[in-house]
Amino acid sequence: GAGVSQSPRYKVAKRGQDVALRCDPISGHVSLFWYQQALGQGPEFLTYFQNEAQLDKSGLPSDRFFAERPEGSVSTLKIQRTQQEDSAVYLCASSLRSGTGVAEAFFGQGTRLTVV
Amino acid sequence: EDQVTQSPEALRLQEGESSSLNCSYTVSGLRGLFWYRQDPGKGPEFLFTLYSAGEEKEKERLKATLTKKESFLHITAPKPEDSATYLCAVPPSGGYKYIFGTGTRLKVLA
């Protein structure tokens, strides 16, 4: 596609419910990132994939958070047993960057998760 | 610790009133610095990449510059449509993630 696509755009979950957020990166982009953005803050890193390999998951806040990219394209961020503190915008970004090289990342519109 | 600090947090300008936004960073061995624009309810939109001190990039009314410790985003004769949050980000020494600042919320009044 022309850009990074995320779905759903908005998700309301009851506390304790599991949610799955989808990211469809720009075709051919090797690198994929997930970020979490709280209101009025900059994006905070969650995890990084190079193709299908998850090379860095140091930003995942707890073991309730899980991400995968099984075929090296579409990625899913799953949050189990959601808590109110999980409410945030979840951003996905992709980049042509390979490994620890530097290249600009292109972001999707984000998924706004509200846990009630 | 690698860190990115942006100032001011918020800025209100009259249309046509030029100003600058600051991004200070502390990373050992800067490998690049990125500027993004973020509109409400949208994801960050890439603006510029700067790689070395002294480098400058321009796009319409925006010019980004880089020194060894900070970057500036200069806005010349801004228009209301320039209103947005401007974010800067750096990759830390080693590793994969980009560290973002908290952003500057710019409001340009007609």
CSV table of C-alpha atoms in Angstrom, one decimal:
chain,number,residue,atom,x,y,z
A,1,GLY,CA,0.0,0.0,0.0
A,2,ALA,CA,0.9,3.7,-0.1
A,3,GLY,CA,1.5,4.0,3.6
A,4,VAL,CA,1.4,2.2,6.9
A,5,SER,CA,-2.1,1.0,7.7
A,6,GLN,CA,-3.3,0.3,11.2
A,7,SER,CA,-6.6,-1.2,12.3
A,8,PRO,CA,-8.8,-0.7,14.1
A,9,ARG,CA,-8.5,3.1,14.4
A,10,TYR,CA,-10.3,3.0,17.7
A,11,LYS,CA,-10.8,0.2,20.2
A,12,VAL,CA,-12.8,0.3,23.5
A,13,ALA,CA,-12.1,-2.7,25.7
A,14,LYS,CA,-13.5,-3.7,29.1
A,15,ARG,CA,-10.8,-4.2,31.7
A,16,GLY,CA,-9.6,-7.8,31.6
A,17,GLN,CA,-10.4,-8.2,27.9
A,18,ASP,CA,-7.8,-9.3,25.3
A,19,VAL,CA,-7.2,-7.0,22.3
A,20,ALA,CA,-5.3,-7.4,19.0
A,21,LEU,CA,-4.0,-4.4,17.0
A,22,ARG,CA,-2.9,-4.9,13.4
A,23,CYS,CA,-0.2,-3.1,11.4
A,24,ASP,CA,0.2,-3.4,7.7
A,25,PRO,CA,3.6,-1.8,6.8
A,26,ILE,CA,4.8,-0.3,3.6
A,27,SER,CA,5.6,-3.0,1.1
A,28,GLY,CA,9.3,-4.0,1.1
A,29,HIS,CA,10.1,-2.3,4.5
A,30,VAL,CA,12.4,-4.5,6.5
A,31,SER,CA,12.0,-2.8,9.8
A,32,LEU,CA,8.8,-2.5,11.9
A,33,PHE,CA,8.4,-0.7,15.1
A,34,TRP,CA,5.6,-0.5,17.7
A,35,TYR,CA,5.3,2.6,19.9
A,36,GLN,CA,2.9,3.7,22.6
A,37,GLN,CA,1.9,7.3,22.9
A,38,ALA,CA,0.2,8.8,26.0
A,39,LEU,CA,-1.7,12.1,25.7
A,40,GLY,CA,0.7,15.0,25.4
A,41,GLN,CA,3.8,12.8,25.3
A,42,GLY,CA,6.2,11.7,22.6
A,43,PRO,CA,6.0,8.1,21.3
A,44,GLU,CA,7.6,5.5,23.6
A,45,PHE,CA,9.3,2.5,22.0
A,46,LEU,CA,7.8,-0.9,22.6
A,47,THR,CA,9.3,-3.4,20.2
A,48,TYR,CA,11.3,-3.8,16.9
A,49,PHE,CA,11.2,-6.4,14.1
A,50,GLN,CA,13.6,-7.0,11.3
A,51,ASN,CA,11.6,-9.0,8.9
A,52,GLU,CA,10.1,-11.8,11.0
A,53,ALA,CA,12.7,-11.6,13.8
A,54,GLN,CA,11.8,-9.7,16.9
A,55,LEU,CA,15.2,-8.2,17.8
A,56,ASP,CA,14.2,-5.8,20.6
A,57,LYS,CA,11.3,-6.1,23.0
A,58,SER,CA,12.8,-4.1,25.8
A,59,GLY,CA,10.0,-1.5,25.8
A,60,LEU,CA,7.1,-3.9,26.3
A,61,PRO,CA,5.7,-2.9,29.7
A,62,SER,CA,4.7,-6.3,30.9
A,63,ASP,CA,4.3,-9.9,29.9
A,64,ARG,CA,0.7,-9.1,29.0
A,65,PHE,CA,2.1,-7.5,25.8
A,66,PHE,CA,3.0,-9.7,22.9
A,67,ALA,CA,3.9,-8.8,19.3
A,68,GLU,CA,4.5,-11.0,16.3
A,69,ARG,CA,5.3,-10.6,12.6
A,70,PRO,CA,5.3,-14.2,11.4
A,71,GLU,CA,5.8,-13.7,7.7
A,72,GLY,CA,7.9,-10.5,7.8
A,73,SER,CA,5.1,-8.2,6.7
A,74,VAL,CA,1.9,-7.7,8.7
A,75,SER,CA,2.4,-7.4,12.5
A,76,THR,CA,0.0,-7.8,15.4
A,77,LEU,CA,0.4,-6.4,18.9
A,78,LYS,CA,-1.7,-8.3,21.4
A,79,ILE,CA,-2.5,-7.1,24.9
A,80,GLN,CA,-3.9,-9.6,27.3
A,81,ARG,CA,-6.1,-8.8,30.3
A,82,THR,CA,-6.1,-5.1,29.5
A,83,GLN,CA,-5.8,-2.6,32.4
A,84,GLN,CA,-6.7,1.0,32.5
A,85,GLU,CA,-3.1,2.1,32.3
A,86,ASP,CA,-2.9,0.4,28.9
A,87,SER,CA,-5.1,3.2,27.5
A,88,ALA,CA,-3.0,5.1,24.9
A,89,VAL,CA,-2.5,5.4,21.2
A,90,TYR,CA,-0.5,2.5,19.7
A,91,LEU,CA,1.6,3.6,16.7
A,92,CYS,CA,3.2,1.3,14.1
A,93,ALA,CA,6.1,2.5,11.9
A,94,SER,CA,8.1,0.9,9.2
A,95,SER,CA,11.4,1.6,7.6
A,96,LEU,CA,13.7,0.5,4.9
A,97,ARG,CA,16.4,0.4,7.5
A,98,SER,CA,18.3,-2.8,8.0
A,99,GLY,CA,19.8,-3.8,11.4
A,100,THR,CA,21.1,-0.9,13.4
A,101,GLY,CA,21.4,1.4,10.4
A,102,VAL,CA,19.7,4.7,10.3
A,103,ALA,CA,16.7,5.6,8.1
A,104,GLU,CA,13.5,7.5,8.5
A,105,ALA,CA,10.5,5.6,9.8
A,106,PHE,CA,7.0,6.1,8.4
A,107,PHE,CA,4.1,5.9,10.9
A,108,GLY,CA,0.5,4.7,10.6
A,109,GLN,CA,-2.4,6.7,11.9
A,110,GLY,CA,-2.4,4.8,15.2
A,111,THR,CA,-4.9,2.8,17.2
A,112,ARG,CA,-6.5,4.6,20.1
A,113,LEU,CA,-7.2,2.1,22.8
A,114,THR,CA,-9.5,3.0,25.7
A,115,VAL,CA,-9.9,0.5,28.6
A,116,VAL,CA,-13.0,1.0,30.6
B,1,GLU,CA,21.6,8.0,29.6
B,2,ASP,CA,20.5,8.8,26.1
B,3,GLN,CA,17.9,11.6,26.2
B,4,VAL,CA,16.0,14.0,24.0
B,5,THR,CA,14.6,17.3,25.3
B,6,GLN,CA,12.4,19.7,23.4
B,7,SER,CA,11.5,23.3,24.1
B,8,PRO,CA,9.3,25.1,24.5
B,9,GLU,CA,6.5,22.7,25.3
B,10,ALA,CA,4.0,25.0,23.6
B,11,LEU,CA,4.3,28.0,21.4
B,12,ARG,CA,1.7,30.5,20.1
B,13,LEU,CA,2.6,32.7,17.1
B,14,GLN,CA,0.8,35.2,15.1
B,15,GLU,CA,0.6,34.4,11.4
B,16,GLY,CA,3.9,35.6,9.9
B,17,GLU,CA,5.8,35.7,13.2
B,18,SER,CA,8.9,33.6,12.7
B,19,SER,CA,10.4,31.5,15.5
B,20,SER,CA,12.5,28.5,16.3
B,21,LEU,CA,11.9,25.2,18.1
B,22,ASN,CA,14.7,23.5,20.0
B,23,CYS,CA,15.7,19.8,20.3
B,24,SER,CA,18.6,19.0,22.6
B,25,TYR,CA,20.0,15.6,22.8
B,26,THR,CA,22.5,13.6,24.8
B,27,VAL,CA,23.6,10.5,22.9
B,28,SER,CA,27.1,9.2,22.4
B,29,GLY,CA,27.9,9.1,18.7
B,30,LEU,CA,24.9,10.8,17.0
B,31,ARG,CA,23.9,8.7,14.0
B,32,GLY,CA,21.1,10.9,12.8
B,33,LEU,CA,18.3,13.2,14.0
B,34,PHE,CA,14.7,13.1,12.7
B,35,TRP,CA,12.0,15.8,12.8
B,36,TYR,CA,8.3,14.8,12.6
B,37,ARG,CA,5.1,16.7,12.5
B,38,GLN,CA,2.0,15.3,14.2
B,39,ASP,CA,-1.5,16.6,13.7
B,40,PRO,CA,-4.2,15.7,16.3
B,41,GLY,CA,-5.5,12.2,15.9
B,42,LYS,CA,-2.8,11.3,13.3
B,43,GLY,CA,0.5,9.5,13.3
B,44,PRO,CA,3.8,11.4,13.1
B,45,GLU,CA,4.6,12.6,9.6
B,46,PHE,CA,8.3,12.5,8.6
B,47,LEU,CA,9.9,15.9,7.8
B,48,PHE,CA,13.7,15.8,7.9
B,49,THR,CA,16.7,13.7,8.6
B,50,LEU,CA,20.0,15.4,9.7
B,51,TYR,CA,23.1,13.4,9.9
B,52,SER,CA,26.0,15.7,10.9
B,53,ALA,CA,26.7,19.0,12.6
B,54,GLY,CA,26.4,21.9,10.2
B,55,GLU,CA,23.8,20.2,8.0
B,56,GLU,CA,20.6,22.1,7.1
B,57,LYS,CA,17.5,20.9,5.4
B,58,GLU,CA,14.6,23.0,4.1
B,59,LYS,CA,11.0,22.4,3.2
B,60,GLU,CA,8.6,25.3,2.4
B,61,ARG,CA,8.6,27.5,5.6
B,62,LEU,CA,10.6,25.0,7.6
B,63,LYS,CA,14.4,24.8,8.0
B,64,ALA,CA,16.1,22.3,10.2
B,65,THR,CA,19.7,22.7,11.5
B,66,LEU,CA,22.0,20.6,13.5
B,67,THR,CA,24.9,21.2,15.9
B,68,LYS,CA,26.8,18.8,18.1
B,69,LYS,CA,24.3,19.2,20.9
B,70,GLU,CA,21.0,20.4,19.5
B,71,SER,CA,18.8,20.9,16.5
B,72,PHE,CA,16.6,23.8,15.6
B,73,LEU,CA,13.5,23.8,13.5
B,74,HIS,CA,13.1,27.3,12.2
B,75,ILE,CA,9.6,28.4,11.0
B,76,THR,CA,9.6,31.4,8.7
B,77,ALA,CA,6.4,33.4,8.3
B,78,PRO,CA,4.2,30.6,9.6
B,79,LYS,CA,0.6,30.1,8.5
B,80,PRO,CA,-2.3,28.6,10.6
B,81,GLU,CA,-1.9,25.3,8.7
B,82,ASP,CA,1.6,25.0,10.3
B,83,SER,CA,-0.2,24.4,13.7
B,84,ALA,CA,0.8,20.9,14.9
B,85,THR,CA,3.0,19.2,17.4
B,86,TYR,CA,6.6,18.9,16.2
B,87,LEU,CA,8.6,16.0,17.4
B,88,CYS,CA,12.3,15.2,17.2
B,89,ALA,CA,13.9,11.7,17.6
B,90,VAL,CA,17.3,10.2,17.7
B,91,PRO,CA,18.6,6.6,17.5
B,92,PRO,CA,20.7,5.9,20.6
B,93,SER,CA,24.3,4.6,20.3
B,94,GLY,CA,23.7,1.0,19.3
B,95,GLY,CA,20.2,-0.6,19.4
B,96,TYR,CA,17.2,-0.3,17.2
B,97,LYS,CA,14.8,2.1,18.8
B,98,TYR,CA,14.4,5.8,18.2
B,99,ILE,CA,14.1,8.0,21.3
B,100,PHE,CA,11.5,10.8,20.9
B,101,GLY,CA,11.2,14.1,22.7
B,102,THR,CA,7.9,15.2,24.2
B,103,GLY,CA,7.3,17.6,21.3
B,104,THR,CA,6.5,21.3,20.9
B,105,ARG,CA,2.8,22.1,20.4
B,106,LEU,CA,2.7,25.0,17.9
B,107,LYS,CA,-0.4,27.1,17.4
B,108,VAL,CA,-0.3,29.8,14.7
B,109,LEU,CA,-3.1,32.3,14.9
B,110,ALA,CA,-4.6,34.0,11.9
